[in-house]
Structures are given as structure tokens and as C-alpha cells.
Amino acid sequence: MKNIIFFLILIICTLFSACTEKNYTETDSEFVHIEAGSYTIGSPIDEKNRWPKGEEDIRTVTTDGFYISRTEITEKEYYSVIDADITFDEEAELPVVNVSWLDSLYYCNARSRKEGLTEVYIFPNKETITMDEIFIQKDADGYRLPTIDEWELACRAKTRTTYYTGRKITAKYENYNSSGRTRVASFRPNPFGLYDMSGNVCEWCWRNEWFAMYKGGSWNSKNISSLRSSSVGFANELYKADYIGFRIIKPL
């Protein structure tokens, strides 16, 4: 009798979990929930190899919480949404690269439409677009890029060291200074369970007033300082490279 009751409880719990679980499609990355709260980010002024013109000082930021993709968006995920005459190995699970900042926004909107969500980004109705002509639709429930603050607090995972692995980082934990991309999630995750936050490919983030921004360092990073949690790079909205990809956020 006890065994029967146990299995009934187990079945009820399973059904409840299935009903309350986020209903992502099969093309989704697995998402990690970043809890609401206050997080300390930024770099101290004496951090080695800090770039004072591009990096923010230590500060506290507050978030309402969000979901962020556990891995960088793969080629398979990208081209299941964006039609393109490109050949790639679907089984390789490599992060998509050679996509501009604008491309990553188009992907977010296209995937939102595909899944019946409200598009976040509003584009002007013309052929040539600059980043200062793009606006965000408030309260949209679709996919978007992380801000640099969101990206960094997710990368740090409540750590305050130069890297989320501590004061140092080695190729045992991250793909950098190598010959190319590796399969996503090939290395150990950070304490939040996010893979390749440092290394493999840099990741596009939302812009500032002048530039599109990216973070994280890549396989192409010769200087390990590019993998610091606070490091940031700048480019224009059309720039593409074989070392820049992205991951996405979905609001709660």
C-alpha cells in the first residue's frame, strides 16, 4: 500500500512539473534562470590588464531576473530560424559565427515570431539600417541580446575575482588561443551552469551610445585578459568575424 501511494505522489508531481515547465520548442537552447536580486559587477581600477576607457568600475546592479541560454547559439539553432545558403555540420554543435550585431537582432525577432512571442526589436522600414534607428518594444516577451550588465552578472555567477574560475584561468577550462571553435559545452560551466562564458567565441551584447559591444573572449584570443569577466570589445553593427557569436535572453 505504501508503495502504491508513493508512486501516485510521484506521478502527480511529474504531471504538475510538466504543466508548469516553460514550454520551449525543440529548437531552443536550454535556458538557465538568473534569479532576481542585486549583483556586484565591474573591475577594480588596479585589475591587471584593465582597460579604463572601456570598462566600468565596480558597481551594484539589480535585475528582475531572466532566462539566458546555457550555451552560445549554435549553427543548427541559427539556421533553423534564418534561411541561408550555407553548408555546416549539424552534428558538430559549433557556435554560429560571422554574424553581425544586426544579424543577431534579426535572429531574436525571427525566433520570437516563430514561437508566437512579441518581437523585442523595432526596425525602420528601409533597406539600410544603423543601430541608433533600432528601438526596443517595452514589455515584449520575445528573445533579445543581454545587456553588458546582464551578461557580466551571468558570467561572474556571484564571483568577484578576475575570472569566474578565480584569479587565473587555463585552457583546461576555456577554449582560447587555439586553432578554432569547439563544440558548445565542451569545457566546464561557470557556477551558474553556463558554458563558454569565457572563450570559444565572443558574444554580442546590447549597444551603448556609439558602438555594438561584445564580451567573453574567444578561441582567437591571444591575450588571456580578453577572457576577464569585465572585459568588453566594441565594433560597428555590421562587423562580422569568425570569432564572434552570441547567446540570448528570454524574460521571465
Short mmCIF file of C-alpha atoms in Angstrom, two decimals:
data_model
loop_
_atom_site.label_atom_id
_atom_site.label_comp_id
_atom_site.label_asym_id
_atom_site.label_seq_id
_atom_site.Cartn_x
_atom_site.Cartn_y
_atom_site.Cartn_z
CA MET A 1 0.00 0.00 0.00
CA LYS A 2 2.82 2.42 0.88
CA ASN A 3 4.48 1.70 -2.47
CA ILE A 4 1.25 2.45 -4.34
CA ILE A 5 0.81 5.77 -2.51
CA PHE A 6 4.45 6.67 -3.23
CA PHE A 7 4.05 6.05 -6.97
CA LEU A 8 0.79 8.01 -7.08
CA ILE A 9 2.50 11.00 -5.46
CA LEU A 10 5.41 10.68 -7.89
CA ILE A 11 3.04 10.66 -10.89
CA ILE A 12 1.15 13.73 -9.60
CA CYS A 13 4.42 15.65 -9.04
CA THR A 14 5.61 14.73 -12.53
CA LEU A 15 2.38 15.94 -14.13
CA PHE A 16 2.48 19.19 -12.15
CA SER A 17 6.07 19.82 -13.18
CA ALA A 18 5.24 19.19 -16.83
CA CYS A 19 2.33 21.65 -16.68
CA THR A 20 4.33 24.44 -15.03
CA GLU A 21 7.55 23.99 -17.01
CA LYS A 22 8.48 26.65 -19.59
CA ASN A 23 7.20 25.36 -22.93
CA TYR A 24 10.25 25.84 -25.16
CA THR A 25 10.37 24.35 -28.66
CA GLU A 26 12.82 21.71 -29.78
CA THR A 27 14.99 24.36 -31.47
CA ASP A 28 15.58 26.19 -28.18
CA SER A 29 18.82 26.19 -26.29
CA GLU A 30 18.43 25.07 -22.72
CA PHE A 31 18.00 28.15 -20.55
CA VAL A 32 19.37 28.99 -17.12
CA HIS A 33 17.28 31.03 -14.73
CA ILE A 34 19.11 34.04 -13.29
CA GLU A 35 17.31 34.99 -10.11
CA ALA A 36 16.11 38.48 -9.31
CA GLY A 37 18.36 40.41 -6.96
CA SER A 38 21.40 42.66 -6.68
CA TYR A 39 24.74 41.67 -8.16
CA THR A 40 28.21 43.22 -7.95
CA ILE A 41 29.97 43.62 -11.29
CA GLY A 42 32.75 45.74 -12.78
CA SER A 43 36.50 45.70 -12.28
CA PRO A 44 38.73 47.36 -9.68
CA ILE A 45 40.96 50.11 -11.03
CA ASP A 46 44.06 48.06 -10.21
CA GLU A 47 42.96 44.89 -12.02
CA LYS A 48 45.76 43.68 -14.28
CA ASN A 49 45.26 44.49 -17.99
CA ARG A 50 42.14 46.51 -17.22
CA TRP A 51 41.17 48.92 -19.99
CA PRO A 52 39.93 52.01 -18.14
CA LYS A 53 38.39 53.62 -21.23
CA GLY A 54 36.13 50.68 -21.92
CA GLU A 55 35.41 49.02 -18.60
CA GLU A 56 33.10 50.05 -15.80
CA ASP A 57 34.18 50.43 -12.18
CA ILE A 58 32.82 48.10 -9.51
CA ARG A 59 29.12 48.74 -9.01
CA THR A 60 25.91 47.02 -7.92
CA VAL A 61 23.17 46.30 -10.43
CA THR A 62 19.67 44.99 -9.79
CA THR A 63 17.68 42.65 -12.03
CA ASP A 64 14.15 41.32 -12.03
CA GLY A 65 15.55 38.01 -13.22
CA PHE A 66 15.68 36.43 -16.67
CA TYR A 67 16.47 33.26 -18.62
CA ILE A 68 19.74 33.11 -20.55
CA SER A 69 20.76 30.36 -22.96
CA ARG A 70 23.03 27.80 -21.36
CA THR A 71 25.27 27.75 -24.43
CA GLU A 72 26.09 30.05 -27.29
CA ILE A 73 23.61 29.84 -30.16
CA THR A 74 24.76 27.03 -32.45
CA GLU A 75 24.80 26.97 -36.23
CA LYS A 76 21.97 24.43 -36.14
CA GLU A 77 19.82 26.71 -33.97
CA TYR A 78 20.61 29.79 -36.03
CA TYR A 79 19.94 28.30 -39.46
CA SER A 80 16.77 26.58 -38.30
CA VAL A 81 15.38 30.10 -37.97
CA ILE A 82 17.35 32.11 -40.53
CA ASP A 83 17.26 30.85 -44.13
CA ALA A 84 20.70 30.94 -45.74
CA ASP A 85 22.54 29.00 -48.42
CA ILE A 86 25.24 27.79 -46.05
CA THR A 87 26.57 24.28 -45.50
CA PHE A 88 27.50 23.23 -41.98
CA ASP A 89 27.74 20.08 -39.90
CA GLU A 90 24.56 19.86 -37.81
CA GLU A 91 26.10 17.27 -35.52
CA ALA A 92 29.15 19.40 -34.71
CA GLU A 93 27.18 21.74 -32.39
CA LEU A 94 29.53 24.63 -33.11
CA PRO A 95 28.56 28.18 -32.12
CA VAL A 96 27.44 30.28 -35.05
CA VAL A 97 29.94 32.94 -36.15
CA ASN A 98 30.33 35.50 -38.93
CA VAL A 99 27.05 37.08 -37.85
CA SER A 100 26.89 40.80 -37.29
CA TRP A 101 25.29 42.54 -34.35
CA LEU A 102 22.33 43.34 -36.59
CA ASP A 103 22.13 39.69 -37.64
CA SER A 104 21.81 38.64 -34.03
CA LEU A 105 18.89 41.04 -33.54
CA TYR A 106 17.18 39.72 -36.68
CA TYR A 107 17.55 36.21 -35.29
CA CYS A 108 15.96 37.21 -31.99
CA ASN A 109 12.95 38.73 -33.77
CA ALA A 110 12.61 35.86 -36.24
CA ARG A 111 12.72 33.27 -33.48
CA SER A 112 10.19 35.25 -31.44
CA ARG A 113 7.80 35.28 -34.41
CA LYS A 114 8.33 31.58 -34.99
CA GLU A 115 7.36 30.81 -31.41
CA GLY A 116 4.42 33.20 -31.21
CA LEU A 117 6.18 35.75 -28.99
CA THR A 118 6.23 39.53 -29.28
CA GLU A 119 9.28 40.87 -31.09
CA VAL A 120 11.58 42.97 -28.94
CA TYR A 121 13.34 45.00 -31.63
CA ILE A 122 11.62 47.59 -33.82
CA PHE A 123 13.42 48.26 -37.11
CA PRO A 124 12.81 51.15 -39.51
CA ASN A 125 11.17 50.21 -42.79
CA LYS A 126 14.14 50.77 -45.08
CA GLU A 127 16.99 48.81 -46.58
CA THR A 128 19.97 50.43 -44.86
CA ILE A 129 19.75 50.49 -41.07
CA THR A 130 22.02 51.94 -38.41
CA MET A 131 21.90 50.83 -34.81
CA ASP A 132 20.62 54.14 -33.46
CA GLU A 133 17.45 53.65 -35.55
CA ILE A 134 16.51 50.45 -33.70
CA PHE A 135 14.21 50.65 -30.71
CA ILE A 136 13.07 48.19 -28.05
CA GLN A 137 9.40 47.39 -27.60
CA LYS A 138 8.60 47.61 -23.91
CA ASP A 139 7.02 44.58 -22.23
CA ALA A 140 7.73 42.36 -25.26
CA ASP A 141 8.12 38.69 -24.26
CA GLY A 142 10.40 37.71 -27.14
CA TYR A 143 14.10 36.95 -27.32
CA ARG A 144 16.83 39.58 -27.13
CA LEU A 145 20.53 40.10 -26.55
CA PRO A 146 21.76 40.59 -22.99
CA THR A 147 22.91 44.00 -21.86
CA ILE A 148 26.56 44.08 -20.82
CA ASP A 149 25.46 44.22 -17.18
CA GLU A 150 23.23 41.15 -17.58
CA TRP A 151 25.96 39.31 -19.44
CA GLU A 152 28.59 40.08 -16.80
CA LEU A 153 26.47 39.18 -13.79
CA ALA A 154 25.60 35.89 -15.51
CA CYS A 155 29.28 35.29 -16.30
CA ARG A 156 30.54 36.13 -12.82
CA ALA A 157 27.93 33.97 -11.12
CA LYS A 158 28.40 35.94 -7.89
CA THR A 159 32.21 35.70 -8.04
CA ARG A 160 34.34 38.83 -7.56
CA THR A 161 37.63 37.55 -8.97
CA THR A 162 39.19 38.46 -12.33
CA TYR A 163 37.77 35.29 -13.86
CA TYR A 164 34.87 33.21 -12.57
CA THR A 165 37.42 30.45 -12.05
CA GLY A 166 39.38 32.67 -9.66
CA ARG A 167 42.46 34.83 -10.13
CA LYS A 168 43.63 32.68 -13.05
CA ILE A 169 42.17 30.71 -15.91
CA THR A 170 43.71 28.00 -18.07
CA ALA A 171 42.94 26.22 -21.35
CA LYS A 172 41.67 23.32 -19.24
CA TYR A 173 38.56 25.38 -18.57
CA GLU A 174 38.18 27.57 -21.66
CA ASN A 175 38.86 27.47 -25.41
CA TYR A 176 41.23 30.34 -26.13
CA ASN A 177 44.44 30.86 -28.12
CA SER A 178 43.55 27.79 -30.16
CA SER A 179 43.00 26.87 -33.81
CA GLY A 180 39.23 27.34 -33.85
CA ARG A 181 35.81 26.84 -32.33
CA THR A 182 34.90 23.80 -30.29
CA ARG A 183 31.55 22.13 -29.70
CA VAL A 184 29.49 24.14 -27.20
CA ALA A 185 29.66 22.87 -23.61
CA SER A 186 32.98 21.10 -24.20
CA PHE A 187 34.50 22.74 -21.13
CA ARG A 188 33.35 23.11 -17.55
CA PRO A 189 30.49 25.55 -16.88
CA ASN A 190 30.60 28.52 -14.54
CA PRO A 191 28.87 28.27 -11.12
CA PHE A 192 25.52 29.21 -12.71
CA GLY A 193 25.77 26.30 -15.14
CA LEU A 194 26.53 28.49 -18.19
CA TYR A 195 29.05 27.20 -20.71
CA ASP A 196 31.72 29.11 -22.65
CA MET A 197 31.07 32.44 -21.00
CA SER A 198 34.81 32.97 -21.39
CA GLY A 199 36.35 31.65 -24.59
CA ASN A 200 35.12 29.73 -27.64
CA VAL A 201 33.50 32.78 -29.27
CA CYS A 202 32.93 36.34 -28.14
CA GLU A 203 29.27 37.22 -27.66
CA TRP A 204 27.30 40.20 -28.89
CA CYS A 205 25.52 42.29 -26.25
CA TRP A 206 23.23 45.30 -26.49
CA ARG A 207 24.90 48.53 -27.57
CA ASN A 208 25.99 51.73 -25.89
CA GLU A 209 25.54 55.17 -27.46
CA TRP A 210 28.23 54.69 -30.09
CA PHE A 211 29.07 51.03 -30.63
CA ALA A 212 27.80 47.48 -30.64
CA MET A 213 29.52 45.60 -27.82
CA TYR A 214 30.73 42.06 -27.24
CA LYS A 215 32.17 40.18 -24.28
CA GLY A 216 33.78 36.94 -23.27
CA GLY A 217 36.94 36.42 -25.30
CA SER A 218 37.28 33.68 -27.91
CA TRP A 219 39.33 30.85 -29.39
CA ASN A 220 41.22 33.62 -31.22
CA SER A 221 42.20 35.49 -28.04
CA LYS A 222 45.96 35.52 -27.73
CA ASN A 223 45.89 37.60 -24.55
CA ILE A 224 44.15 35.89 -21.67
CA SER A 225 42.99 39.27 -20.34
CA SER A 226 40.28 39.24 -23.02
CA LEU A 227 38.63 36.45 -21.05
CA ARG A 228 38.25 38.56 -17.90
CA SER A 229 34.66 38.84 -16.71
CA SER A 230 34.74 42.65 -17.03
CA SER A 231 36.49 42.82 -20.42
CA VAL A 232 34.49 44.32 -23.28
CA GLY A 233 35.02 44.86 -27.00
CA PHE A 234 33.48 47.37 -29.42
CA ALA A 235 32.56 47.20 -33.10
CA ASN A 236 30.08 48.63 -35.58
CA GLU A 237 26.72 46.98 -36.15
CA LEU A 238 27.74 45.36 -39.44
CA TYR A 239 31.04 43.87 -38.32
CA LYS A 240 31.38 40.09 -38.75
CA ALA A 241 34.17 37.80 -37.60
CA ASP A 242 34.89 34.10 -37.24
CA TYR A 243 35.30 34.60 -33.51
CA ILE A 244 32.06 36.44 -32.62
CA GLY A 245 28.70 34.79 -31.97
CA PHE A 246 26.01 35.37 -29.33
CA ARG A 247 23.65 33.91 -26.77
CA ILE A 248 20.15 35.13 -26.00
CA ILE A 249 17.85 36.13 -23.17
CA LYS A 250 14.18 35.44 -22.69
CA PRO A 251 12.33 37.42 -20.00
CA LEU A 252 10.53 35.62 -17.21
#
